[in-house]
Amino acid sequence: MKKMLCRLVPAILIAGLPALAFAEGSVDSTTIMRFQQEAQSPVPDSGTRGLAPLTEFLGVDYSSGNFSVHAYGWGTAQLGDPKPTTDGNETLQGSLNYGYLQYRFDQANARARAGRIFINEGVVNEQVDGASFRTDLPYGFGFSAFGGATVHTINIPHANSDGKGDGIAGGRLNYRLAGKLELGLSGVTESKRPVQPTGTPTVLQGAYGSHRLIGADVWLSPLNMVQLSGHSSYNTQTDRFAEHSYLLQLTPLKNLVLAGSYDHHRDRDYFYSSALFSGTDFLKNLSQESRVLGGSATYTIQKVEISCDFKDYRRDIGEAERFGGELRGYFADNSVRSGFGYHYLRAGSEFAVVPNVPNTSGSFHELRGWAMHETKGYFASLDLIGYLFDKPVENRDSAWEAQGSLGYHLTTDLALSGDLSYGQNPQYRDDFKGLVRLTYNLTAGKGATK
Amino acid sequence: MRRCAHIKNFLALAGLLLAVAACAQFKGLPNLPSSHPEQLAAGPVSCAECHEDQQKGTMKPFAAFNHTQTFIKNHRFYAATDDVLCATCHKTSFCADCHSNLAAMKPSLKYGNRPDRMMPHRGDFLTLHKIEGKLDPASCYRCHGRANNERCVVCHH
């Protein structure tokens, strides 16, 4: 199936290219050839495997009148030694991220979509093979609905299921008041989760359940300098709140943004419908709760942005804090961009890579510096990132990576670039990777999107 | 009984009139443009630079969508309620670069030439996820929740 999809999707997308000459639309293609070598075993001199995956990302947007077609997908061919996957040694893989026909009505931002679509409405976040509709309604109301078949992913190993039901439906109703307030109610219901046949050996312990959530969201701006956004979701299967997530932003000065955030999750209720998180031993203690309090301040001086942030994590297993800052600059009409950041995570041994063992810690310093320059002809970038561990991880005090990229615009639409990166970390003593990238972005008609 | 029937008729008539009035109002509800009418500048965008004080009807002020670091890090709140406005400037593939059921590679690898973009899992995340995952598993779930990503299930099952 995957092999067929891998060949079919690019073929369909490429077949539509000539039509672009006569209508509005765009084609975005990125072809990436990676080169890397992986050790097959942690035992020294046990052999390496040369990997050379060739990946094509292809997106097509084409519109004629009120109708439009949108599709985006990728396919990978493994040109080196085959890489083992959970489905076996596959040399071809692919995925259609989305592909739908859209009709855009002349009023009320109304639109109807059919095909493979992403739904992101209120507390609902789904990929669906089906149809959706949304519209603004008079008097500040709005409405959206969707329904169809669930897009299944790979099965959990040693189970004959990905944990999802086969059908899914949901929607959102919202009310807006004069650019000051928006209130929304949303929900999703999926058909009953698959049950493993009795006697089948499986890693799924039956601790997960059907995907059914309702939620409310709010956006409130009583004054221009104040914004409150957030949502709460309620799991109707466990009869408890799963998530509260809120953000308060204050803009006391034009160039100053202060923000405070509050996130509260109950693991049992939030992860309930995930076979991976809830059905396996991925999260060993699902009775936990998480509370994360955050704060940040960002000040912009002309083309320089300075920000500092703080987060306080509270879980049943322990507490941790992260703080740091970032400096970003945009110069020469945005053609030169650079940044530097530092963060420190203070976390005890309960958060360590191997937790609750003497002389371990989850604490580390993170440093990152980057710069890029883009002209009509060439573009180049350099990115350095390093982590300094308070206590060694796998006998290493640090992990770091340096990545450089150099490219050239062959034409306005076509660019060729190459990346090289080298790093050392607890996983790999020497991590040397490279890739060649060919990018083609053709836009026909008026307007601009990116 | 007769009084009850009158009330029902009255409510039906009122409902019909409300529906007709609502339909008549639809023509007064404008569309946002399907794409931004002018070329967009490179780098992060400040909507209010050009769209100052252009808030109309029930629309949120454009300044609310200025792409500050706070907005970029918390864009999920806006994407979940204002995707029609997002779509004016961004193709859906802009979201799919990171948010997909099945990913071909880390977004930061696909866009290795764009260190300025916010991309998850830069550097040695293979090591770091063992710390970050214990610290805030909900942050993993937002993208990986029910995707059963192949690389996750190799170890986590």
Coordinates of C-alpha atoms in Angstrom, one line a residue:
Chain A
M1 CA 0.0 0.0 0.0
K2 CA 2.8 2.4 1.0
K3 CA 4.7 1.6 -2.2
M4 CA 1.7 2.3 -4.3
L5 CA 1.0 5.5 -2.5
C6 CA 4.6 6.6 -2.8
R7 CA 4.4 6.3 -6.6
L8 CA 0.8 7.4 -7.0
V9 CA 1.0 10.7 -5.1
P10 CA 3.9 12.3 -6.9
A11 CA 2.5 11.1 -10.2
I12 CA -0.9 12.7 -9.6
L13 CA 0.8 15.9 -8.4
I14 CA 3.1 16.1 -11.4
A15 CA 0.3 15.4 -13.8
G16 CA -1.4 18.6 -12.6
L17 CA 1.6 20.9 -13.4
P18 CA 0.6 21.9 -16.9
A19 CA -2.7 23.2 -15.7
L20 CA -0.9 25.8 -13.6
A21 CA 0.0 27.6 -16.8
F22 CA -3.7 28.5 -17.2
A23 CA -4.8 29.3 -13.6
E24 CA -3.6 30.6 -10.3
G25 CA -1.6 28.3 -8.2
S26 CA 1.8 27.1 -7.1
V27 CA 4.1 24.1 -7.1
D28 CA 6.5 23.6 -4.3
S29 CA 9.1 20.8 -4.6
T30 CA 12.0 20.0 -2.3
T31 CA 14.2 17.1 -3.3
I32 CA 16.7 16.1 -0.6
M33 CA 19.5 13.5 -1.0
R34 CA 21.0 12.7 2.4
F35 CA 24.3 10.9 3.1
Q36 CA 25.0 9.3 6.4
Q37 CA 26.7 6.3 7.9
E38 CA 25.3 4.6 11.0
A39 CA 27.0 2.0 13.2
Q40 CA 24.8 -1.1 13.2
S41 CA 25.7 -2.0 16.8
P42 CA 27.2 -0.3 19.8
V43 CA 29.9 -3.0 19.7
P44 CA 33.0 -1.4 18.1
D45 CA 34.0 -2.6 14.6
S46 CA 30.8 -4.5 14.2
G47 CA 30.1 -2.9 10.8
T48 CA 28.4 0.2 9.5
R49 CA 25.5 0.8 7.2
G50 CA 25.6 3.4 4.5
L51 CA 22.3 5.3 4.2
A52 CA 21.4 7.5 1.2
P53 CA 17.7 8.3 1.4
L54 CA 16.3 10.4 -1.5
T55 CA 13.2 12.3 -0.4
E56 CA 10.8 14.3 -2.5
F57 CA 8.4 16.7 -0.8
L58 CA 5.8 17.9 -3.3
G59 CA 3.0 20.4 -2.8
V60 CA 0.5 21.7 -5.3
D61 CA -2.1 24.5 -4.9
Y62 CA -4.3 25.2 -7.9
S63 CA -7.4 27.4 -8.0
S64 CA -9.9 28.2 -10.6
G65 CA -12.8 30.4 -9.7
N66 CA -14.2 29.3 -6.3
F67 CA -12.8 25.9 -6.6
S68 CA -9.2 25.0 -5.6
V69 CA -7.2 21.8 -5.1
H70 CA -4.5 21.5 -2.5
A71 CA -2.1 18.5 -1.9
Y72 CA 1.1 17.9 -0.1
G73 CA 3.0 14.7 0.4
W74 CA 6.4 13.1 0.4
G75 CA 8.1 9.9 -0.8
T76 CA 11.5 8.4 0.2
A77 CA 13.5 5.9 -1.7
Q78 CA 16.3 4.3 0.2
L79 CA 19.2 4.2 -2.2
G80 CA 21.9 2.8 0.2
D81 CA 21.6 -0.2 2.5
P82 CA 17.9 -0.8 3.4
K83 CA 16.9 0.6 6.7
P84 CA 15.0 -1.7 9.0
T85 CA 11.6 -0.3 9.9
T86 CA 8.8 -1.7 12.1
D87 CA 7.2 -3.0 8.9
G88 CA 10.4 -4.7 7.7
N89 CA 13.2 -3.5 5.4
E90 CA 11.4 -1.0 3.2
T91 CA 13.2 0.8 0.4
L92 CA 10.2 2.9 -0.4
Q93 CA 8.1 5.0 2.0
G94 CA 5.6 7.8 1.5
S95 CA 2.8 9.8 3.0
L96 CA 0.0 12.0 1.7
N97 CA -0.2 14.7 4.4
Y98 CA -3.2 16.3 2.9
G99 CA -5.0 16.4 -0.4
Y100 CA -8.4 18.0 -0.8
L101 CA -10.8 19.8 -3.1
Q102 CA -12.1 23.1 -1.7
Y103 CA -15.0 25.3 -2.6
R104 CA -14.8 28.9 -1.3
F105 CA -18.1 30.7 -1.0
D106 CA -18.4 34.4 -1.9
Q107 CA -19.4 35.5 1.6
A108 CA -18.9 34.8 5.3
N109 CA -15.5 33.1 4.9
A110 CA -17.5 29.9 4.2
R111 CA -15.7 27.0 2.7
A112 CA -16.3 23.3 2.1
R113 CA -13.5 20.8 1.8
A114 CA -13.4 17.1 0.8
G115 CA -10.5 14.7 0.8
R116 CA -7.7 14.3 3.3
I117 CA -7.8 17.3 5.6
F118 CA -6.2 18.6 8.8
I119 CA -8.8 19.8 11.3
N120 CA -7.6 22.3 13.9
E121 CA -10.6 23.8 15.6
G122 CA -10.6 24.7 19.3
V123 CA -9.5 21.6 21.2
V124 CA -9.8 19.4 18.1
N125 CA -6.7 18.5 16.2
E126 CA -7.2 15.7 13.7
Q127 CA -6.3 14.3 10.3
V128 CA -9.4 13.0 8.5
D129 CA -10.3 11.4 5.2
G130 CA -13.7 13.1 4.8
A131 CA -15.4 16.5 4.5
S132 CA -15.5 19.7 6.4
F133 CA -17.5 22.9 6.3
R134 CA -17.0 26.2 8.1
T135 CA -18.8 29.6 7.9
D136 CA -19.2 32.8 9.8
L137 CA -22.8 33.4 10.9
P138 CA -24.6 36.7 11.4
Y139 CA -24.5 38.4 14.8
G140 CA -20.9 37.3 15.5
F141 CA -21.5 33.6 15.5
G142 CA -19.5 31.0 13.5
F143 CA -19.8 27.3 12.9
S144 CA -17.6 24.5 11.6
A145 CA -18.2 20.7 11.3
F146 CA -16.3 17.8 9.9
G147 CA -16.7 14.0 9.6
G148 CA -15.2 11.1 7.9
A149 CA -12.8 8.2 8.3
T150 CA -9.9 8.3 10.7
V151 CA -6.5 8.4 9.1
H152 CA -4.7 5.3 10.6
T153 CA -1.1 5.3 11.3
I154 CA 1.3 2.4 11.8
N155 CA 0.3 -0.3 14.3
I156 CA 1.9 -0.6 17.7
P157 CA 4.4 -3.4 17.3
H158 CA 3.0 -6.8 18.5
A159 CA -0.5 -5.4 18.3
N160 CA -2.9 -5.5 15.3
S161 CA -4.0 -1.9 15.8
D162 CA -2.9 1.7 16.0
G163 CA -5.5 2.3 18.7
K164 CA -7.8 4.5 16.7
G165 CA -11.5 4.0 15.8
D166 CA -12.5 4.0 12.2
G167 CA -14.9 7.0 12.0
I168 CA -14.6 10.5 13.4
A169 CA -16.8 13.6 13.6
G170 CA -16.8 16.9 15.4
G171 CA -17.0 20.7 15.1
R172 CA -16.9 24.0 16.8
L173 CA -19.4 26.8 17.5
N174 CA -18.0 30.2 18.3
Y175 CA -19.1 33.7 19.1
R176 CA -17.2 36.9 18.5
L177 CA -17.8 40.4 19.9
A178 CA -16.4 43.5 18.2
G179 CA -12.8 42.4 18.2
K180 CA -12.8 42.2 21.9
L181 CA -14.0 38.7 22.7
E182 CA -14.2 35.2 21.2
L183 CA -15.8 32.2 22.9
G184 CA -15.8 28.7 21.4
L185 CA -17.2 25.3 22.1
S186 CA -15.7 22.4 20.3
G187 CA -15.8 18.6 20.4
V188 CA -14.7 15.4 18.7
T189 CA -16.0 11.9 18.8
E190 CA -14.3 8.9 17.3
S191 CA -16.0 5.5 16.9
K192 CA -15.1 2.9 19.6
R193 CA -11.4 2.0 19.8
P194 CA -10.5 -1.4 18.5
V195 CA -10.4 -4.3 20.9
Q196 CA -7.6 -6.9 20.6
P197 CA -9.0 -10.4 20.0
T198 CA -8.8 -12.5 23.1
G199 CA -5.7 -14.7 23.2
T200 CA -3.7 -12.4 20.9
P201 CA -0.3 -11.7 22.3
T202 CA -0.2 -7.9 22.5
V203 CA 1.7 -5.1 24.3
L204 CA -1.5 -3.2 24.7
Q205 CA -2.7 -3.6 28.2
G206 CA -6.2 -2.1 27.5
A207 CA -5.5 1.0 29.5
Y208 CA -6.4 3.3 26.7
G209 CA -9.8 4.2 25.4
S210 CA -12.0 5.9 22.8
H211 CA -11.2 9.4 21.6
R212 CA -14.0 11.7 22.8
L213 CA -13.3 15.2 23.9
I214 CA -15.3 18.4 24.4
G215 CA -13.8 21.7 25.1
A216 CA -14.1 25.5 25.4
D217 CA -11.8 28.2 24.2
V218 CA -11.5 31.9 24.9
W219 CA -9.8 35.0 23.5
L220 CA -10.3 38.2 25.4
S221 CA -8.9 41.6 24.8
P222 CA -10.7 44.2 26.9
L223 CA -7.9 46.7 26.2
N224 CA -5.5 46.9 23.2
M225 CA -2.6 46.1 25.5
V226 CA -4.2 42.9 27.0
Q227 CA -4.8 39.5 25.4
L228 CA -6.0 36.4 27.1
S229 CA -6.1 33.1 25.0
G230 CA -6.6 29.6 26.1
H231 CA -8.7 26.5 26.2
S232 CA -9.8 23.7 28.5
S233 CA -10.7 20.2 27.3
Y234 CA -12.8 17.6 29.1
N235 CA -12.6 13.8 28.4
T236 CA -16.1 12.5 28.3
Q237 CA -14.8 8.9 28.6
T238 CA -13.0 9.5 31.9
D239 CA -15.4 12.2 33.1
R240 CA -12.5 14.6 34.0
F241 CA -10.8 17.6 32.7
A242 CA -7.8 16.7 30.5
E243 CA -6.2 20.0 29.9
H244 CA -6.2 23.7 30.9
S245 CA -3.9 25.8 28.8
Y246 CA -3.9 29.7 29.0
L247 CA -1.7 32.5 27.9
L248 CA -1.9 36.2 29.1
Q249 CA -0.1 38.8 27.0
L250 CA 0.5 42.4 28.0
T251 CA 1.9 45.0 25.6
P252 CA 2.5 48.0 27.9
L253 CA 4.8 49.6 25.3
K254 CA 4.6 49.2 21.5
N255 CA 7.9 47.3 21.6
L256 CA 7.5 45.3 24.8
V257 CA 5.5 42.0 25.1
L258 CA 5.1 40.5 28.6
A259 CA 3.5 37.0 28.7
G260 CA 2.5 34.6 31.4
S261 CA 1.3 31.0 30.7
Y262 CA -0.4 28.3 32.7
D263 CA -0.7 24.7 31.6
H264 CA -2.3 21.9 33.6
H265 CA -2.6 18.3 32.3
R266 CA -3.9 15.1 33.9
D267 CA -2.0 12.3 32.2
R268 CA -4.7 9.7 32.5
D269 CA -7.3 12.0 30.9
Y270 CA -5.1 13.8 28.4
F271 CA -3.3 10.7 27.0
Y272 CA -6.4 8.4 27.3
S273 CA -6.9 7.8 23.5
S274 CA -3.3 7.3 22.6
A275 CA -2.3 3.6 22.3
L276 CA 1.3 4.6 22.4
F277 CA 1.2 6.9 25.5
S278 CA -1.5 5.2 27.4
G279 CA -1.8 1.6 26.1
T280 CA 1.8 0.6 26.4
D281 CA 4.3 1.2 29.2
F282 CA 5.4 4.5 27.5
L283 CA 4.2 6.5 30.5
K284 CA 4.6 4.2 33.5
N285 CA 2.6 6.3 35.9
L286 CA -0.6 7.7 34.4
S287 CA -2.0 9.0 37.7
Q288 CA 0.4 12.0 37.5
E289 CA -0.5 15.6 36.9
S290 CA 1.7 18.3 35.3
R291 CA 1.6 22.0 36.0
V292 CA 3.8 24.4 34.0
L293 CA 3.9 28.1 34.9
G294 CA 5.8 30.3 32.4
G295 CA 6.7 33.9 32.0
S296 CA 8.5 35.8 29.2
A297 CA 9.4 39.3 28.2
T298 CA 10.4 40.4 24.7
Y299 CA 11.7 43.9 23.8
T300 CA 12.4 45.0 20.3
I301 CA 14.8 47.8 19.5
Q302 CA 14.6 48.6 15.8
K303 CA 15.7 45.3 14.2
V304 CA 17.0 43.6 17.4
E305 CA 14.7 41.4 19.6
I306 CA 15.8 40.6 23.2
S307 CA 13.8 38.1 25.1
C308 CA 14.1 36.3 28.4
D309 CA 11.9 33.5 29.7
F310 CA 11.2 31.3 32.7
K311 CA 9.3 28.0 33.2
D312 CA 8.5 26.2 36.4
Y313 CA 7.6 22.5 36.0
R314 CA 5.7 20.7 38.7
R315 CA 5.0 17.0 38.3
D316 CA 4.3 14.3 40.9
I317 CA 7.8 12.9 40.4
G318 CA 9.6 16.2 41.0
E319 CA 10.0 19.9 40.2
A320 CA 12.2 21.7 37.7
E321 CA 12.9 25.2 36.4
R322 CA 14.2 26.5 33.1
F323 CA 15.3 30.0 32.4
G324 CA 17.3 31.9 29.8
G325 CA 17.2 34.4 27.0
E326 CA 17.6 35.0 23.4
L327 CA 19.0 37.8 21.2
R328 CA 17.9 38.0 17.6
G329 CA 18.8 40.5 14.9
Y330 CA 17.5 41.3 11.5
F331 CA 19.7 43.5 9.4
A332 CA 20.2 44.8 5.8
D333 CA 16.6 44.5 4.9
N334 CA 16.3 41.2 6.6
S335 CA 18.9 39.6 4.3
V336 CA 21.2 39.1 7.3
R337 CA 19.7 37.4 10.3
S338 CA 21.5 36.1 13.4
G339 CA 20.7 35.0 17.0
F340 CA 22.2 33.8 20.2
G341 CA 20.5 32.0 23.0
Y342 CA 21.2 30.5 26.4
H343 CA 19.0 28.4 28.7
Y344 CA 19.6 26.4 31.8
L345 CA 17.3 23.6 32.9
R346 CA 17.6 22.8 36.6
A347 CA 16.2 19.3 37.1
G348 CA 16.9 16.6 39.7
S349 CA 17.9 13.0 39.1
E350 CA 14.2 12.0 38.8
F351 CA 14.3 13.7 35.3
A352 CA 17.7 12.3 34.4
V353 CA 18.3 10.1 31.3
V354 CA 18.5 7.1 33.7
P355 CA 16.4 8.4 36.5
N356 CA 16.8 8.0 40.3
V357 CA 20.3 6.6 40.1
P358 CA 23.1 8.2 42.3
N359 CA 25.3 10.8 40.6
T360 CA 22.8 11.5 37.8
S361 CA 20.9 14.7 37.0
G362 CA 18.5 16.1 34.4
S363 CA 20.2 19.6 34.5
F364 CA 22.0 21.0 31.5
H365 CA 23.0 24.3 29.9
E366 CA 21.9 24.9 26.3
L367 CA 23.8 27.3 24.1
R368 CA 23.0 28.2 20.5
G369 CA 24.3 30.7 18.0
W370 CA 23.3 31.0 14.4
A371 CA 23.7 33.4 11.4
M372 CA 22.4 33.5 7.9
H373 CA 22.8 35.6 4.8
E374 CA 20.5 35.6 1.8
T375 CA 21.0 37.4 -1.4
K376 CA 19.3 37.1 -4.9
G377 CA 22.3 34.9 -5.8
Y378 CA 23.5 32.8 -3.0
F379 CA 22.5 32.0 0.6
A380 CA 24.5 30.7 3.5
S381 CA 24.0 29.8 7.1
L382 CA 25.8 28.5 10.1
D383 CA 24.2 27.0 13.2
L384 CA 26.0 25.9 16.4
I385 CA 24.2 24.2 19.2
G386 CA 25.7 22.7 22.4
Y387 CA 24.4 21.1 25.6
L388 CA 26.6 21.0 28.7
F389 CA 25.3 18.3 31.2
D390 CA 25.7 18.9 34.9
K391 CA 26.4 15.2 35.4
P392 CA 27.8 13.0 32.6
V393 CA 25.3 11.2 30.3
E394 CA 26.8 7.9 28.9
N395 CA 30.2 9.1 30.2
R396 CA 29.9 12.3 28.2
D397 CA 29.8 15.8 29.6
S398 CA 28.4 17.5 26.5
A399 CA 26.6 17.1 23.2
W400 CA 27.2 19.5 20.4
E401 CA 26.5 20.0 16.7
A402 CA 27.7 22.4 14.0
Q403 CA 25.8 22.7 10.8
G404 CA 26.7 24.8 7.7
S405 CA 24.6 25.4 4.6
L406 CA 25.5 27.0 1.3
G407 CA 23.2 27.5 -1.6
Y408 CA 22.7 29.3 -4.9
H409 CA 19.5 30.5 -6.7
L410 CA 19.9 29.0 -10.2
T411 CA 16.8 30.9 -11.3
T412 CA 14.1 32.9 -9.5
D413 CA 12.2 29.6 -8.8
L414 CA 15.0 27.1 -8.6
A415 CA 17.7 26.8 -5.9
L416 CA 20.4 24.3 -5.1
S417 CA 21.9 24.0 -1.7
G418 CA 24.0 21.6 0.5
D419 CA 24.3 21.1 4.2
L420 CA 27.1 19.6 6.2
S421 CA 26.9 18.9 9.9
Y422 CA 29.3 17.4 12.5
G423 CA 28.7 16.7 16.1
Q424 CA 29.6 14.6 19.1
N425 CA 27.0 13.3 21.6
P426 CA 26.2 10.5 24.0
Q427 CA 24.6 8.5 21.2
Y428 CA 27.3 8.9 18.5
R429 CA 31.0 9.5 19.1
D430 CA 31.2 11.1 15.6
D431 CA 28.0 12.2 13.9
F432 CA 28.8 13.4 10.4
K433 CA 25.9 14.1 8.0
G434 CA 25.4 15.8 4.7
L435 CA 22.7 16.5 2.2
V436 CA 22.0 18.1 -1.1
R437 CA 18.8 20.0 -1.6
L438 CA 17.0 21.1 -4.8
T439 CA 14.2 23.5 -4.2
Y440 CA 11.6 24.5 -6.8
N441 CA 8.9 27.1 -6.0
L442 CA 6.7 28.2 -8.9
T443 CA 3.8 30.6 -8.3
A444 CA 1.4 31.6 -11.1
G445 CA -1.2 34.3 -10.7
K446 CA -1.7 37.1 -8.2
G447 CA -1.2 37.2 -4.5
A448 CA 1.4 35.7 -2.2
T449 CA 1.6 33.0 0.4
K450 CA 4.5 31.3 2.0
Chain B
M1 CA -54.6 23.0 23.9
R2 CA -55.5 25.7 21.4
R3 CA -53.3 28.2 23.2
C4 CA -50.4 25.7 23.0
A5 CA -50.9 25.4 19.2
H6 CA -50.8 29.2 18.9
I7 CA -47.6 29.4 20.8
K8 CA -46.1 26.7 18.6
N9 CA -47.2 28.6 15.5
F10 CA -45.8 31.8 16.9
L11 CA -42.4 30.2 17.7
A12 CA -42.3 28.6 14.2
L13 CA -43.0 32.0 12.6
A14 CA -40.4 33.7 14.8
G15 CA -37.8 31.0 13.9
L16 CA -38.6 31.4 10.2
L17 CA -38.2 35.1 10.4
L18 CA -35.0 34.8 12.3
A19 CA -33.6 32.4 9.7
V20 CA -34.7 34.7 6.8
A21 CA -33.1 37.7 8.6
A22 CA -29.9 35.7 9.2
C23 CA -29.7 34.6 5.5
A24 CA -30.2 38.3 4.5
Q25 CA -27.3 39.2 6.7
F26 CA -24.9 36.7 5.0
K27 CA -24.3 39.1 2.2
G28 CA -23.0 41.6 4.7
L29 CA -20.4 39.2 5.9
P30 CA -17.3 39.8 3.9
N31 CA -14.6 37.2 2.9
L32 CA -11.0 37.6 3.8
P33 CA -8.8 37.5 0.7
S34 CA -7.7 34.0 -0.3
S35 CA -4.1 35.2 -0.5
H36 CA -2.2 38.2 0.6
P37 CA -2.5 40.8 -2.2
E38 CA 1.1 42.0 -2.0
Q39 CA 4.5 40.3 -1.8
L40 CA 5.3 39.4 1.8
A41 CA 8.6 40.5 3.3
A42 CA 11.2 37.9 4.3
G43 CA 11.5 37.0 7.9
P44 CA 9.0 37.5 10.7
V45 CA 6.0 39.7 9.9
S46 CA 4.4 42.5 11.9
C47 CA 0.9 42.7 10.6
A48 CA 0.2 46.0 12.3
E49 CA 3.0 47.8 10.4
C50 CA 0.7 48.1 7.4
H51 CA -2.7 47.2 9.0
E52 CA -2.8 49.7 11.8
D53 CA -6.3 50.3 13.2
Q54 CA -8.0 48.3 10.4
Q55 CA -10.1 46.1 12.7
K56 CA -13.6 45.7 11.3
G57 CA -16.7 44.1 12.6
T58 CA -15.9 41.0 14.7
M59 CA -12.4 40.7 13.4
K60 CA -9.6 40.6 15.9
P61 CA -7.1 43.5 15.7
F62 CA -4.3 42.8 13.3
A63 CA -1.8 43.7 16.0
A64 CA -2.9 40.5 17.8
F65 CA -1.2 38.6 15.0
N66 CA 2.2 40.4 15.0
H67 CA 4.7 37.6 14.8
T68 CA 6.6 38.3 18.0
Q69 CA 8.5 35.5 19.7
T70 CA 5.6 35.1 22.1
F71 CA 3.2 34.7 19.1
I72 CA 5.4 32.2 17.4
K73 CA 5.9 30.0 20.5
N74 CA 2.2 30.1 21.2
H75 CA 0.8 30.0 17.7
R76 CA -1.4 27.0 18.5
F77 CA -4.0 29.3 20.2
Y78 CA -4.3 31.4 17.0
A79 CA -4.2 28.5 14.6
A80 CA -7.1 26.8 16.4
T81 CA -9.4 29.8 16.0
D82 CA -8.2 31.9 13.1
D83 CA -6.9 29.5 10.4
V84 CA -8.8 31.5 7.8
L85 CA -6.6 34.5 8.5
C86 CA -3.5 32.3 8.7
A87 CA -4.3 30.9 5.2
T88 CA -4.2 34.4 3.8
C89 CA -0.4 34.4 4.1
H90 CA 0.5 30.7 4.8
K91 CA -0.1 27.6 2.7
T92 CA -1.3 24.5 4.6
S93 CA 2.1 23.0 3.8
F94 CA 3.7 25.6 6.1
C95 CA 1.9 23.9 9.0
A96 CA 2.6 20.4 7.6
D97 CA 6.3 21.0 7.7
C98 CA 6.1 20.2 11.4
H99 CA 2.5 18.9 12.0
S100 CA 2.1 15.7 10.1
N101 CA 1.0 12.2 11.0
L102 CA 4.1 10.7 9.4
A103 CA 7.2 12.8 9.0
A104 CA 10.0 12.0 6.5
M105 CA 12.7 13.8 8.6
K106 CA 13.1 16.3 11.3
P107 CA 11.9 19.7 10.1
S108 CA 15.2 21.3 11.2
L109 CA 16.9 18.9 8.7
K110 CA 14.6 19.7 5.9
Y111 CA 15.2 23.4 6.6
G112 CA 18.8 23.2 7.6
N113 CA 19.4 26.4 5.6
R114 CA 16.8 28.3 7.8
P115 CA 18.2 28.5 11.3
D116 CA 16.0 31.5 11.9
R117 CA 12.8 29.5 11.9
M118 CA 11.4 27.9 15.1
M119 CA 11.9 24.2 14.5
P120 CA 11.5 21.5 17.1
H121 CA 14.2 19.0 18.1
R122 CA 17.3 20.8 16.9
G123 CA 20.7 19.3 17.9
D124 CA 21.0 16.1 19.8
F125 CA 17.3 15.6 20.7
L126 CA 17.8 11.8 20.8
T127 CA 19.5 12.3 24.1
L128 CA 17.5 15.3 25.3
H129 CA 14.1 13.7 24.8
K130 CA 14.8 11.3 27.6
I131 CA 14.9 14.4 29.9
E132 CA 12.3 16.6 28.2
G133 CA 9.8 13.7 27.9
K134 CA 9.8 13.2 31.6
L135 CA 9.6 16.9 32.3
D136 CA 6.6 17.7 30.1
P137 CA 5.1 14.8 28.2
A138 CA 2.1 16.9 27.1
S139 CA 4.4 18.9 24.9
C140 CA 5.3 15.7 23.1
Y141 CA 1.7 14.6 22.8
R142 CA 0.6 17.8 21.0
C143 CA 2.4 16.6 17.8
H144 CA 3.2 12.9 18.4
G145 CA 0.1 11.9 20.4
R146 CA -1.7 9.4 18.3
A147 CA 0.7 9.2 15.4
N148 CA 2.6 6.2 16.7
N149 CA 5.8 7.6 15.1
E150 CA 8.0 4.9 13.9
R151 CA 11.0 6.1 15.7
C152 CA 9.1 6.2 19.0
V153 CA 7.7 2.7 18.8
V154 CA 11.1 1.2 18.2
C155 CA 11.9 1.7 21.9
H156 CA 8.6 2.7 23.5
H157 CA 6.3 -0.3 23.4

